[in-house]
Amino acid sequence: MRLSEAINGTMNHSLRNIPKRVNLLVVFVILAGLNSLRAQGFDPGLANQLQAKIDSIRVANNVKGMSVCIIHPKQGLWTGVSGISKPGTPISDKMIFGIGSNTKLFTGVLLLKLVENKLLDLDDPIGKFLPRIQYVDSAITVRQLLNHTSGLMDVLQVPGYNDSVMANPNRVFSTMELMRWLGPPNFQPGKGWEYCNTNYLLGGLIAENITKRPYGKLLRDSILRPLNMDSTFLDVYDSLSVAVANPWQAGVNNMGVPRKSVNSAAWSAGAMYSTSREMAQWYQSLMGGKVINPSSMKELTTFVGSGNYGIGIAKSTINGKTIWYHGGTIWGGYNSSMMYDPSSQSVVCVLINQLPAQAYQVAIQLLATLDQYATVVQRDMPRSLLLYPNPSLSSPKIHVVKEAQATVRVFDTKGQLMIETMDSELEVSQWPKGQYLIYLESMYNISVQRLILN
């Protein structure tokens, strides 16, 4: 639970059978009007690049499976999957994964909502809401818990923690039980910064003690239900009838191992499960101001310490840009990474059903793909593809002005791939009258244009 953390075709060949996947909806959007492409749907060239990227990363790193969702204001929402849940069962975009420490953002937002309702102040001492706990200074503030400046020892880093938790996989741990394992603090409150799961376990207790309601119910009533997050839940205390991606660790499928002990111990610091789509939509809603008020958002994104940590989210320079992010790992076989680009308002979510894994690195490469695409399109798309004559009176040939080594793909109005070629002439004498999408991709250029045969 630490922070840091991939054609040929005929008229009958449907889009979903193309190895380089093209979003069918995008085809129809482009045919309806190229000028609205950016606002209404993912460009098929970008979708292909993203799918190729996750496929290649998975193969190169021998990853079991991954589910990815990207939201871009000018492109829309894209999901991609690669690999397997178990032999014979491919990953689907509806499968849920453990998100590990990405749970912390939910806990932080719950407490900020209590601040908005005047039930809590971030500068309140935690002793106001919690019983005395050995090695826990009651003068620590709620703010210091949430931004990891409390100085507390991380209970998950206690020697023998994993063995103790997994000794009985069916045991349900309470947070107060885990607090008995604490040792002396690492530094005085406010005198340093260190990522610490204990902070967010105590944060969950504070939310329960203030509201007199179970953390899982607070989570569902305050966040999940209002945002229609029907495939997200807190394990052990909540469950859903949805497919769970099999978790793998060190090459072993752990689906048959009960999750109660490890996830009850992780609780408000790391026990949530979700889909990549709902996690991306969660970030979009939160960062778009639909969950908490501006004052709370300012608190959430006030980054402190060597970890540049706010509340349940951190800040870093990635690919030369400021990115807000968080990672998550949970024993048994899940790794996740969430990234938000404030400049483009893009969201990238990567979920992997394997440990060890580097969802963080995958997310970085996907962000780079988005940035590269945006740069290339802005610079080159207007002059990268020229068709003539267009419209055409069913001319026997259409000429394509393009770069060398550029691939041309043609789709009809049903989204079916008609041809893929690197030639500069298209034989169209046998094509039915109507509209077609001409899609061109080279190393540096991606472009689309509508062809009309009268």
Tab-separated table of C-alpha atoms in Angstrom:
chain	number	residue	atom	x	y	z
A	1	MET	CA	0.000	0.000	0.000
A	2	ARG	CA	2.887	2.346	-0.733
A	3	LEU	CA	2.323	5.627	-2.503
A	4	SER	CA	4.804	5.445	-5.321
A	5	GLU	CA	3.820	3.382	-7.264
A	6	ALA	CA	-0.516	-2.542	-27.844
A	7	ILE	CA	-5.280	-5.740	-40.765
A	8	ASN	CA	-6.417	-6.576	-43.002
A	9	GLY	CA	-10.203	-6.450	-43.383
A	10	THR	CA	-13.206	-6.960	-45.585
A	11	MET	CA	-16.715	-5.531	-45.718
A	12	ASN	CA	-17.802	-8.099	-43.132
A	13	HIS	CA	-14.938	-7.532	-40.732
A	14	SER	CA	-16.360	-5.706	-37.707
A	15	LEU	CA	-14.408	-3.141	-35.725
A	16	ARG	CA	-14.352	-5.091	-32.538
A	17	ASN	CA	-12.401	-7.846	-34.265
A	18	ILE	CA	-9.609	-5.514	-35.360
A	19	PRO	CA	-6.452	-6.036	-33.282
A	20	LYS	CA	-5.862	-2.307	-33.210
A	21	ARG	CA	-9.167	-1.346	-31.712
A	22	VAL	CA	-11.189	1.529	-33.121
A	23	ASN	CA	-14.092	2.999	-31.220
A	24	LEU	CA	-17.215	2.461	-33.353
A	25	LEU	CA	-18.952	5.460	-31.863
A	26	VAL	CA	-16.078	7.665	-32.959
A	27	VAL	CA	-16.545	6.553	-36.571
A	28	PHE	CA	-20.126	7.724	-36.603
A	29	VAL	CA	-19.222	10.963	-34.846
A	30	ILE	CA	-16.613	11.791	-37.444
A	31	LEU	CA	-18.944	10.959	-40.290
A	32	ALA	CA	-21.502	13.296	-38.755
A	33	GLY	CA	-19.037	16.151	-38.745
A	34	LEU	CA	-15.279	16.382	-38.420
A	35	ASN	CA	-15.454	19.738	-36.696
A	36	SER	CA	-17.090	18.159	-33.623
A	37	LEU	CA	-14.626	15.272	-33.339
A	38	ARG	CA	-12.581	16.625	-30.489
A	39	ALA	CA	-15.573	17.414	-28.332
A	40	GLN	CA	-17.596	14.259	-28.849
A	41	GLY	CA	-15.419	11.173	-28.901
A	42	PHE	CA	-11.982	9.604	-28.902
A	43	ASP	CA	-10.161	9.785	-32.191
A	44	PRO	CA	-9.670	6.193	-33.427
A	45	GLY	CA	-5.985	6.849	-34.028
A	46	LEU	CA	-5.449	7.829	-30.410
A	47	ALA	CA	-7.532	4.870	-29.230
A	48	ASN	CA	-5.329	2.567	-31.307
A	49	GLN	CA	-2.182	4.062	-29.859
A	50	LEU	CA	-3.412	3.694	-26.284
A	51	GLN	CA	-4.475	0.079	-26.814
A	52	ALA	CA	-1.172	-0.731	-28.489
A	53	LYS	CA	0.646	0.864	-25.579
A	54	ILE	CA	-1.021	-1.193	-22.852
A	55	ASP	CA	-0.722	-4.389	-24.917
A	56	SER	CA	2.984	-3.855	-25.480
A	57	ILE	CA	3.670	-2.955	-21.845
A	58	ARG	CA	1.789	-6.005	-20.628
A	59	VAL	CA	3.672	-8.367	-22.944
A	60	ALA	CA	7.068	-6.799	-22.280
A	61	ASN	CA	6.622	-7.007	-18.505
A	62	ASN	CA	4.755	-10.332	-18.376
A	63	VAL	CA	1.780	-8.724	-16.616
A	64	LYS	CA	-1.290	-10.911	-16.108
A	65	GLY	CA	-3.871	-8.282	-16.900
A	66	MET	CA	-4.791	-4.635	-16.730
A	67	SER	CA	-7.807	-2.394	-17.099
A	68	VAL	CA	-7.363	1.233	-18.118
A	69	CYS	CA	-9.690	4.207	-18.384
A	70	ILE	CA	-8.806	7.655	-19.706
A	71	ILE	CA	-11.012	10.737	-19.668
A	72	HIS	CA	-10.051	13.769	-21.742
A	73	PRO	CA	-12.375	16.806	-21.993
A	74	LYS	CA	-11.754	17.186	-25.737
A	75	GLN	CA	-11.834	13.473	-26.544
A	76	GLY	CA	-14.282	11.841	-24.156
A	77	LEU	CA	-13.860	8.544	-22.312
A	78	TRP	CA	-11.786	5.576	-23.444
A	79	THR	CA	-11.417	2.178	-21.801
A	80	GLY	CA	-8.925	-0.501	-22.720
A	81	VAL	CA	-8.165	-3.942	-21.333
A	82	SER	CA	-5.338	-6.382	-21.874
A	83	GLY	CA	-4.448	-9.825	-20.560
A	84	ILE	CA	-6.289	-12.297	-18.365
A	85	SER	CA	-8.015	-12.639	-15.034
A	86	LYS	CA	-7.174	-16.342	-15.105
A	87	PRO	CA	-6.379	-18.810	-17.897
A	88	GLY	CA	-9.294	-18.812	-20.324
A	89	THR	CA	-10.872	-15.656	-18.855
A	90	PRO	CA	-9.766	-12.339	-20.359
A	91	ILE	CA	-9.911	-9.100	-18.424
A	92	SER	CA	-13.089	-7.119	-19.123
A	93	ASP	CA	-13.719	-3.439	-18.448
A	94	LYS	CA	-16.478	-4.410	-16.010
A	95	MET	CA	-14.151	-6.361	-13.704
A	96	ILE	CA	-13.270	-4.837	-10.361
A	97	PHE	CA	-9.777	-4.657	-8.870
A	98	GLY	CA	-8.448	-3.819	-5.450
A	99	ILE	CA	-7.372	-0.159	-5.535
A	100	GLY	CA	-5.267	-0.274	-2.358
A	101	SER	CA	-4.180	3.120	-1.101
A	102	ASN	CA	-6.329	4.957	-3.632
A	103	THR	CA	-8.906	4.358	-0.896
A	104	LYS	CA	-7.258	7.195	1.043
A	105	LEU	CA	-8.702	9.870	-1.220
A	106	PHE	CA	-12.208	8.661	-0.373
A	107	THR	CA	-11.409	8.829	3.348
A	108	GLY	CA	-9.965	12.308	3.000
A	109	VAL	CA	-13.018	13.528	1.090
A	110	LEU	CA	-15.359	12.051	3.733
A	111	LEU	CA	-13.589	14.041	6.422
A	112	LEU	CA	-13.663	17.212	4.306
A	113	LYS	CA	-17.406	16.743	3.950
A	114	LEU	CA	-17.642	16.624	7.743
A	115	VAL	CA	-15.743	19.927	7.801
A	116	GLU	CA	-18.248	21.401	5.350
A	117	ASN	CA	-21.063	20.275	7.658
A	118	LYS	CA	-19.294	21.931	10.620
A	119	LEU	CA	-18.858	18.625	12.438
A	120	LEU	CA	-15.086	18.834	12.297
A	121	ASP	CA	-12.222	21.264	11.857
A	122	LEU	CA	-8.991	20.097	10.230
A	123	ASP	CA	-7.054	21.741	13.062
A	124	ASP	CA	-8.984	19.887	15.774
A	125	PRO	CA	-6.785	17.598	17.890
A	126	ILE	CA	-7.549	13.958	17.244
A	127	GLY	CA	-7.884	13.409	20.990
A	128	LYS	CA	-11.242	15.167	20.689
A	129	PHE	CA	-12.600	12.200	18.720
A	130	LEU	CA	-10.485	9.188	19.684
A	131	PRO	CA	-9.750	7.325	22.915
A	132	ARG	CA	-6.221	7.357	24.241
A	133	ILE	CA	-3.944	5.106	22.193
A	134	GLN	CA	-0.395	4.246	23.205
A	135	TYR	CA	2.204	6.089	21.125
A	136	VAL	CA	-0.478	8.314	19.559
A	137	ASP	CA	-0.170	11.948	20.646
A	138	SER	CA	-3.702	13.192	21.240
A	139	ALA	CA	-2.564	16.703	20.199
A	140	ILE	CA	-1.976	15.581	16.605
A	141	THR	CA	-4.422	17.431	14.384
A	142	VAL	CA	-6.735	15.911	11.830
A	143	ARG	CA	-4.852	17.886	9.163
A	144	GLN	CA	-1.567	16.296	10.258
A	145	LEU	CA	-3.094	12.847	9.914
A	146	LEU	CA	-4.354	13.514	6.418
A	147	ASN	CA	-1.196	15.137	5.030
A	148	HIS	CA	1.149	12.628	6.733
A	149	THR	CA	2.899	15.029	9.082
A	150	SER	CA	1.699	13.276	12.257
A	151	GLY	CA	4.986	11.436	12.843
A	152	LEU	CA	3.165	8.221	13.721
A	153	MET	CA	4.670	4.826	13.044
A	154	ASP	CA	3.108	2.998	10.087
A	155	VAL	CA	1.419	-0.036	11.578
A	156	LEU	CA	1.662	-1.843	8.241
A	157	GLN	CA	5.455	-1.596	8.494
A	158	VAL	CA	5.654	-3.362	11.859
A	159	PRO	CA	8.009	-6.357	11.526
A	160	GLY	CA	5.910	-9.497	11.077
A	161	TYR	CA	2.761	-7.552	10.106
A	162	ASN	CA	2.020	-9.591	6.971
A	163	ASP	CA	2.564	-12.918	8.703
A	164	SER	CA	0.328	-11.904	11.593
A	165	VAL	CA	-2.470	-10.682	9.339
A	166	MET	CA	-2.348	-13.722	7.078
A	167	ALA	CA	-2.082	-16.278	9.872
A	168	ASN	CA	-5.875	-16.567	9.685
A	169	PRO	CA	-7.166	-15.165	6.369
A	170	ASN	CA	-10.771	-15.300	7.634
A	171	ARG	CA	-10.165	-13.144	10.674
A	172	VAL	CA	-11.676	-9.656	10.693
A	173	PHE	CA	-9.354	-7.139	12.341
A	174	SER	CA	-10.488	-3.941	13.979
A	175	THR	CA	-8.378	-0.801	13.722
A	176	MET	CA	-8.052	-0.604	17.496
A	177	GLU	CA	-6.530	-4.101	17.486
A	178	LEU	CA	-3.934	-2.962	14.982
A	179	MET	CA	-3.103	0.096	17.080
A	180	ARG	CA	-1.750	-2.247	19.767
A	181	TRP	CA	1.135	-3.032	17.418
A	182	LEU	CA	2.264	0.586	17.224
A	183	GLY	CA	5.703	1.583	18.401
A	184	PRO	CA	7.129	5.004	19.252
A	185	PRO	CA	6.526	7.780	16.688
A	186	ASN	CA	9.122	8.572	14.059
A	187	PHE	CA	9.074	12.321	14.732
A	188	GLN	CA	7.098	14.949	16.591
A	189	PRO	CA	3.822	16.100	15.008
A	190	GLY	CA	4.411	18.697	12.309
A	191	LYS	CA	8.209	18.266	12.392
A	192	GLY	CA	8.562	16.093	9.300
A	193	TRP	CA	6.756	14.152	6.590
A	194	GLU	CA	6.379	10.406	6.125
A	195	TYR	CA	3.712	8.403	4.326
A	196	CYS	CA	1.817	6.413	6.942
A	197	ASN	CA	-1.214	4.113	6.677
A	198	THR	CA	-1.918	4.524	10.386
A	199	ASN	CA	-3.017	8.104	9.677
A	200	TYR	CA	-5.877	7.067	7.425
A	201	LEU	CA	-6.951	4.177	9.642
A	202	LEU	CA	-7.387	6.703	12.438
A	203	GLY	CA	-9.129	9.007	9.964
A	204	GLY	CA	-11.732	6.308	9.357
A	205	LEU	CA	-12.252	5.944	13.099
A	206	ILE	CA	-12.728	9.689	13.478
A	207	ALA	CA	-15.414	9.699	10.773
A	208	GLU	CA	-17.235	6.853	12.523
A	209	ASN	CA	-16.993	8.391	15.982
A	210	ILE	CA	-18.299	11.767	14.817
A	211	THR	CA	-21.255	10.417	12.837
A	212	LYS	CA	-21.960	7.251	14.864
A	213	ARG	CA	-22.243	5.413	11.543
A	214	PRO	CA	-20.074	2.665	9.989
A	215	TYR	CA	-17.382	3.929	7.653
A	216	GLY	CA	-18.650	1.729	4.789
A	217	LYS	CA	-22.151	3.161	5.054
A	218	LEU	CA	-20.813	6.707	5.194
A	219	LEU	CA	-18.796	5.987	2.083
A	220	ARG	CA	-21.761	4.652	0.154
A	221	ASP	CA	-24.259	7.283	1.281
A	222	SER	CA	-21.938	10.298	0.967
A	223	ILE	CA	-19.947	9.480	-2.169
A	224	LEU	CA	-20.673	6.252	-4.004
A	225	ARG	CA	-24.448	6.442	-4.341
A	226	PRO	CA	-24.621	10.155	-5.275
A	227	LEU	CA	-22.029	9.549	-8.009
A	228	ASN	CA	-23.716	6.326	-9.203
A	229	MET	CA	-20.574	4.346	-8.464
A	230	ASP	CA	-22.390	1.023	-8.498
A	231	SER	CA	-19.280	-1.099	-9.031
A	232	THR	CA	-17.217	0.346	-6.176
A	233	PHE	CA	-17.265	-1.028	-2.643
A	234	LEU	CA	-15.389	-1.420	0.636
A	235	ASP	CA	-14.395	-5.055	0.932
A	236	VAL	CA	-15.327	-7.143	3.989
A	237	TYR	CA	-17.966	-4.611	5.058
A	238	ASP	CA	-19.690	-4.374	1.691
A	239	SER	CA	-20.032	-6.571	-1.388
A	240	LEU	CA	-21.343	-6.443	-4.931
A	241	SER	CA	-22.403	-9.102	-7.425
A	242	VAL	CA	-19.752	-8.162	-9.971
A	243	ALA	CA	-16.810	-10.043	-11.440
A	244	VAL	CA	-13.550	-9.599	-9.550
A	245	ALA	CA	-10.283	-9.840	-11.461
A	246	ASN	CA	-8.252	-12.722	-10.054
A	247	PRO	CA	-5.318	-11.392	-8.013
A	248	TRP	CA	-1.856	-12.818	-8.696
A	249	GLN	CA	1.235	-12.482	-6.540
A	250	ALA	CA	4.623	-13.970	-7.356
A	251	GLY	CA	2.964	-16.068	-10.071
A	252	VAL	CA	0.315	-17.526	-7.749
A	253	ASN	CA	-3.429	-17.031	-8.308
A	254	ASN	CA	-4.785	-15.922	-4.920
A	255	MET	CA	-8.475	-15.851	-5.833
A	256	GLY	CA	-9.138	-18.776	-3.496
A	257	VAL	CA	-7.520	-17.097	-0.489
A	258	PRO	CA	-10.024	-15.264	1.765
A	259	ARG	CA	-9.551	-11.493	1.760
A	260	LYS	CA	-11.087	-10.759	5.146
A	261	SER	CA	-7.945	-10.388	7.228
A	262	VAL	CA	-5.867	-8.311	4.822
A	263	ASN	CA	-8.713	-6.018	3.776
A	264	SER	CA	-10.188	-5.521	7.238
A	265	ALA	CA	-6.709	-4.492	8.334
A	266	ALA	CA	-6.390	-2.141	5.359
A	267	TRP	CA	-9.929	-0.740	5.881
A	268	SER	CA	-10.137	3.047	5.370
A	269	ALA	CA	-6.531	3.142	4.195
A	270	GLY	CA	-6.784	0.583	1.402
A	271	ALA	CA	-9.679	-1.907	1.233
A	272	MET	CA	-11.764	-0.545	-1.630
A	273	TYR	CA	-12.464	-2.242	-4.985
A	274	SER	CA	-13.569	-0.580	-8.207
A	275	THR	CA	-13.441	-0.586	-11.996
A	276	SER	CA	-11.092	1.599	-13.993
A	277	ARG	CA	-14.079	3.468	-15.459
A	278	GLU	CA	-15.602	4.350	-12.100
A	279	MET	CA	-12.239	5.365	-10.668
A	280	ALA	CA	-11.606	7.686	-13.613
A	281	GLN	CA	-15.109	9.131	-13.294
A	282	TRP	CA	-14.521	9.594	-9.549
A	283	TYR	CA	-11.445	11.709	-10.259
A	284	GLN	CA	-13.275	13.655	-12.978
A	285	SER	CA	-16.194	14.425	-10.650
A	286	LEU	CA	-13.984	15.358	-7.726
A	287	MET	CA	-11.561	17.533	-9.672
A	288	GLY	CA	-14.469	19.091	-11.542
A	289	GLY	CA	-15.936	20.482	-8.327
A	290	LYS	CA	-18.938	18.128	-8.160
A	291	VAL	CA	-18.106	16.504	-4.807
A	292	ILE	CA	-16.673	19.102	-2.401
A	293	ASN	CA	-16.740	22.891	-2.264
A	294	PRO	CA	-13.866	25.176	-3.388
A	295	SER	CA	-12.580	25.646	0.153
A	296	SER	CA	-12.328	21.889	0.639
A	297	MET	CA	-10.719	21.527	-2.773
A	298	LYS	CA	-8.075	24.022	-1.740
A	299	GLU	CA	-7.345	21.970	1.372
A	300	LEU	CA	-7.232	18.770	-0.690
A	301	THR	CA	-4.601	20.237	-3.005
A	302	THR	CA	-2.417	22.032	-0.471
A	303	PHE	CA	0.681	19.887	-0.916
A	304	VAL	CA	3.260	19.664	1.866
A	305	GLY	CA	6.435	17.884	2.862
A	306	SER	CA	8.953	15.881	0.897
A	307	GLY	CA	6.112	13.802	-0.537
A	308	ASN	CA	4.250	16.856	-1.884
A	309	TYR	CA	1.139	15.390	-0.285
A	310	GLY	CA	-2.259	17.047	0.074
A	311	ILE	CA	-5.216	15.000	1.343
A	312	GLY	CA	-5.339	11.571	-0.254
A	313	ILE	CA	-3.436	12.846	-3.276
A	314	ALA	CA	0.110	13.927	-4.091
A	315	LYS	CA	1.794	16.214	-6.629
A	316	SER	CA	4.741	15.464	-8.855
A	317	THR	CA	6.427	16.621	-12.056
A	318	ILE	CA	5.823	13.920	-14.679
A	319	ASN	CA	6.815	14.284	-18.326
A	320	GLY	CA	7.647	17.915	-17.559
A	321	LYS	CA	4.127	18.683	-16.265
A	322	THR	CA	2.569	19.053	-12.830
A	323	ILE	CA	0.453	15.971	-12.158
A	324	TRP	CA	-1.738	15.062	-9.199
A	325	TYR	CA	-1.627	11.364	-8.487
A	326	HIS	CA	-1.858	8.464	-6.073
A	327	GLY	CA	-0.925	4.805	-6.208
A	328	GLY	CA	-2.169	1.739	-4.417
A	329	THR	CA	-1.041	-1.808	-3.663
A	330	ILE	CA	-2.837	-4.460	-1.634
A	331	TRP	CA	-1.468	-7.837	-0.634
A	332	GLY	CA	-2.622	-10.718	-2.798
A	333	GLY	CA	-2.148	-9.144	-6.189
A	334	TYR	CA	-3.465	-5.670	-7.021
A	335	ASN	CA	-1.679	-2.502	-8.060
A	336	SER	CA	-3.331	0.765	-9.122
A	337	SER	CA	-2.390	4.249	-10.231
A	338	MET	CA	-4.499	7.364	-10.678
A	339	MET	CA	-3.233	10.513	-12.391
A	340	TYR	CA	-4.840	13.877	-13.068
A	341	ASP	CA	-3.360	16.545	-15.339
A	342	PRO	CA	-4.673	19.933	-14.135
A	343	SER	CA	-3.575	21.664	-17.346
A	344	SER	CA	-5.610	19.457	-19.717
A	345	GLN	CA	-8.040	18.116	-17.065
A	346	SER	CA	-7.221	14.597	-18.260
A	347	VAL	CA	-7.603	11.551	-16.001
A	348	VAL	CA	-5.695	8.277	-16.331
A	349	CYS	CA	-6.569	5.197	-14.283
A	350	VAL	CA	-4.535	1.970	-14.463
A	351	LEU	CA	-5.546	-1.170	-12.550
A	352	ILE	CA	-3.375	-4.330	-12.581
A	353	ASN	CA	-4.213	-7.740	-11.074
A	354	GLN	CA	-0.662	-8.724	-10.229
A	355	LEU	CA	2.189	-8.089	-7.829
A	356	PRO	CA	4.837	-6.996	-8.311
A	357	ALA	CA	3.650	-4.489	-10.909
A	358	GLN	CA	4.146	-0.864	-11.888
A	359	ALA	CA	0.775	0.717	-12.645
A	360	TYR	CA	2.470	4.054	-11.930
A	361	GLN	CA	4.876	3.590	-14.846
A	362	VAL	CA	2.052	2.494	-17.159
A	363	ALA	CA	0.075	5.631	-16.296
A	364	ILE	CA	3.132	7.796	-17.031
A	365	GLN	CA	3.482	6.252	-20.499
A	366	LEU	CA	-0.215	6.731	-21.237
A	367	LEU	CA	0.007	10.381	-20.213
A	368	ALA	CA	3.002	10.747	-22.534
A	369	THR	CA	0.962	9.196	-25.365
A	370	LEU	CA	-1.826	11.728	-24.772
A	371	ASP	CA	0.636	14.614	-24.748
A	372	GLN	CA	2.449	13.431	-27.867
A	373	TYR	CA	-0.821	12.972	-29.713
A	374	ALA	CA	-2.049	16.435	-28.763
A	375	THR	CA	1.201	18.000	-29.959
A	376	VAL	CA	1.239	16.120	-33.258
A	377	VAL	CA	-2.412	16.749	-34.016
A	378	GLN	CA	-2.202	20.444	-33.238
A	379	ARG	CA	0.845	20.833	-35.459
A	380	ASP	CA	0.183	18.466	-38.347
A	381	MET	CA	-3.379	17.276	-38.655
A	382	PRO	CA	-4.727	20.069	-40.896
A	383	ARG	CA	-2.261	19.229	-43.656
A	384	SER	CA	-1.589	15.525	-43.104
A	385	LEU	CA	-4.263	14.059	-45.392
A	386	LEU	CA	-5.700	15.248	-48.688
A	387	LEU	CA	-8.218	13.327	-50.803
A	388	TYR	CA	-9.195	14.232	-54.358
A	389	PRO	CA	-11.586	14.264	-56.044
A	390	ASN	CA	-13.786	14.580	-52.963
A	391	PRO	CA	-16.784	14.473	-53.272
A	392	SER	CA	-16.424	12.026	-56.153
A	393	LEU	CA	-18.849	10.690	-58.768
A	394	SER	CA	-17.714	7.141	-58.032
A	395	SER	CA	-14.333	7.728	-59.697
A	396	PRO	CA	-12.352	4.518	-60.182
A	397	LYS	CA	-9.516	5.884	-58.042
A	398	ILE	CA	-9.093	8.318	-55.174
A	399	HIS	CA	-5.646	9.836	-54.686
A	400	VAL	CA	-4.216	10.200	-51.192
A	401	VAL	CA	-1.525	12.782	-50.550
A	402	LYS	CA	0.404	11.472	-47.565
A	403	GLU	CA	3.793	10.846	-46.085
A	404	ALA	CA	5.842	7.781	-46.949
A	405	GLN	CA	5.259	4.825	-44.632
A	406	ALA	CA	1.793	6.076	-43.710
A	407	THR	CA	-1.055	3.584	-43.383
A	408	VAL	CA	-4.515	4.342	-44.774
A	409	ARG	CA	-7.604	2.624	-43.354
A	410	VAL	CA	-11.104	3.072	-44.751
A	411	PHE	CA	-14.301	2.479	-42.744
A	412	ASP	CA	-17.878	2.544	-43.959
A	413	THR	CA	-20.833	4.088	-42.112
A	414	LYS	CA	-21.384	0.848	-40.201
A	415	GLY	CA	-17.907	1.039	-38.790
A	416	GLN	CA	-16.641	-1.877	-40.879
A	417	LEU	CA	-13.055	-1.850	-42.072
A	418	MET	CA	-13.043	-1.953	-45.871
A	419	ILE	CA	-9.370	-1.712	-46.638
A	420	GLU	CA	-5.967	-1.134	-45.108
A	421	THR	CA	-3.167	-0.058	-47.429
A	422	MET	CA	0.018	1.949	-47.692
A	423	ASP	CA	-0.701	2.848	-51.313
A	424	SER	CA	-1.448	6.393	-52.440
A	425	GLU	CA	-4.435	5.377	-54.588
A	426	LEU	CA	-7.703	3.864	-53.426
A	427	GLU	CA	-9.732	1.729	-55.844
A	428	VAL	CA	-13.309	2.818	-55.211
A	429	SER	CA	-15.135	1.690	-58.338
A	430	GLN	CA	-16.837	-1.186	-56.484
A	431	TRP	CA	-17.738	0.808	-53.388
A	432	PRO	CA	-21.413	1.659	-52.767
A	433	LYS	CA	-22.367	5.318	-52.874
A	434	GLY	CA	-22.244	7.030	-49.536
A	435	GLN	CA	-19.854	8.400	-46.944
A	436	TYR	CA	-16.616	6.849	-45.711
A	437	LEU	CA	-14.083	7.583	-43.033
A	438	ILE	CA	-10.493	7.718	-44.267
A	439	TYR	CA	-8.073	7.297	-41.390
A	440	LEU	CA	-4.344	7.852	-41.857
A	441	GLU	CA	-1.601	7.044	-39.363
A	442	SER	CA	2.143	7.557	-39.601
A	443	MET	CA	4.841	7.801	-36.988
A	444	TYR	CA	4.222	11.524	-36.535
A	445	ASN	CA	0.797	12.237	-37.999
A	446	ILE	CA	-2.720	11.083	-37.235
A	447	SER	CA	-5.578	12.407	-39.303
A	448	VAL	CA	-9.088	11.628	-40.455
A	449	GLN	CA	-11.208	12.863	-43.314
A	450	ARG	CA	-14.646	12.145	-44.715
A	451	LEU	CA	-14.942	10.828	-48.273
A	452	ILE	CA	-18.221	11.188	-50.163
A	453	LEU	CA	-19.065	9.021	-53.171
A	454	ASN	CA	-22.072	10.361	-55.114
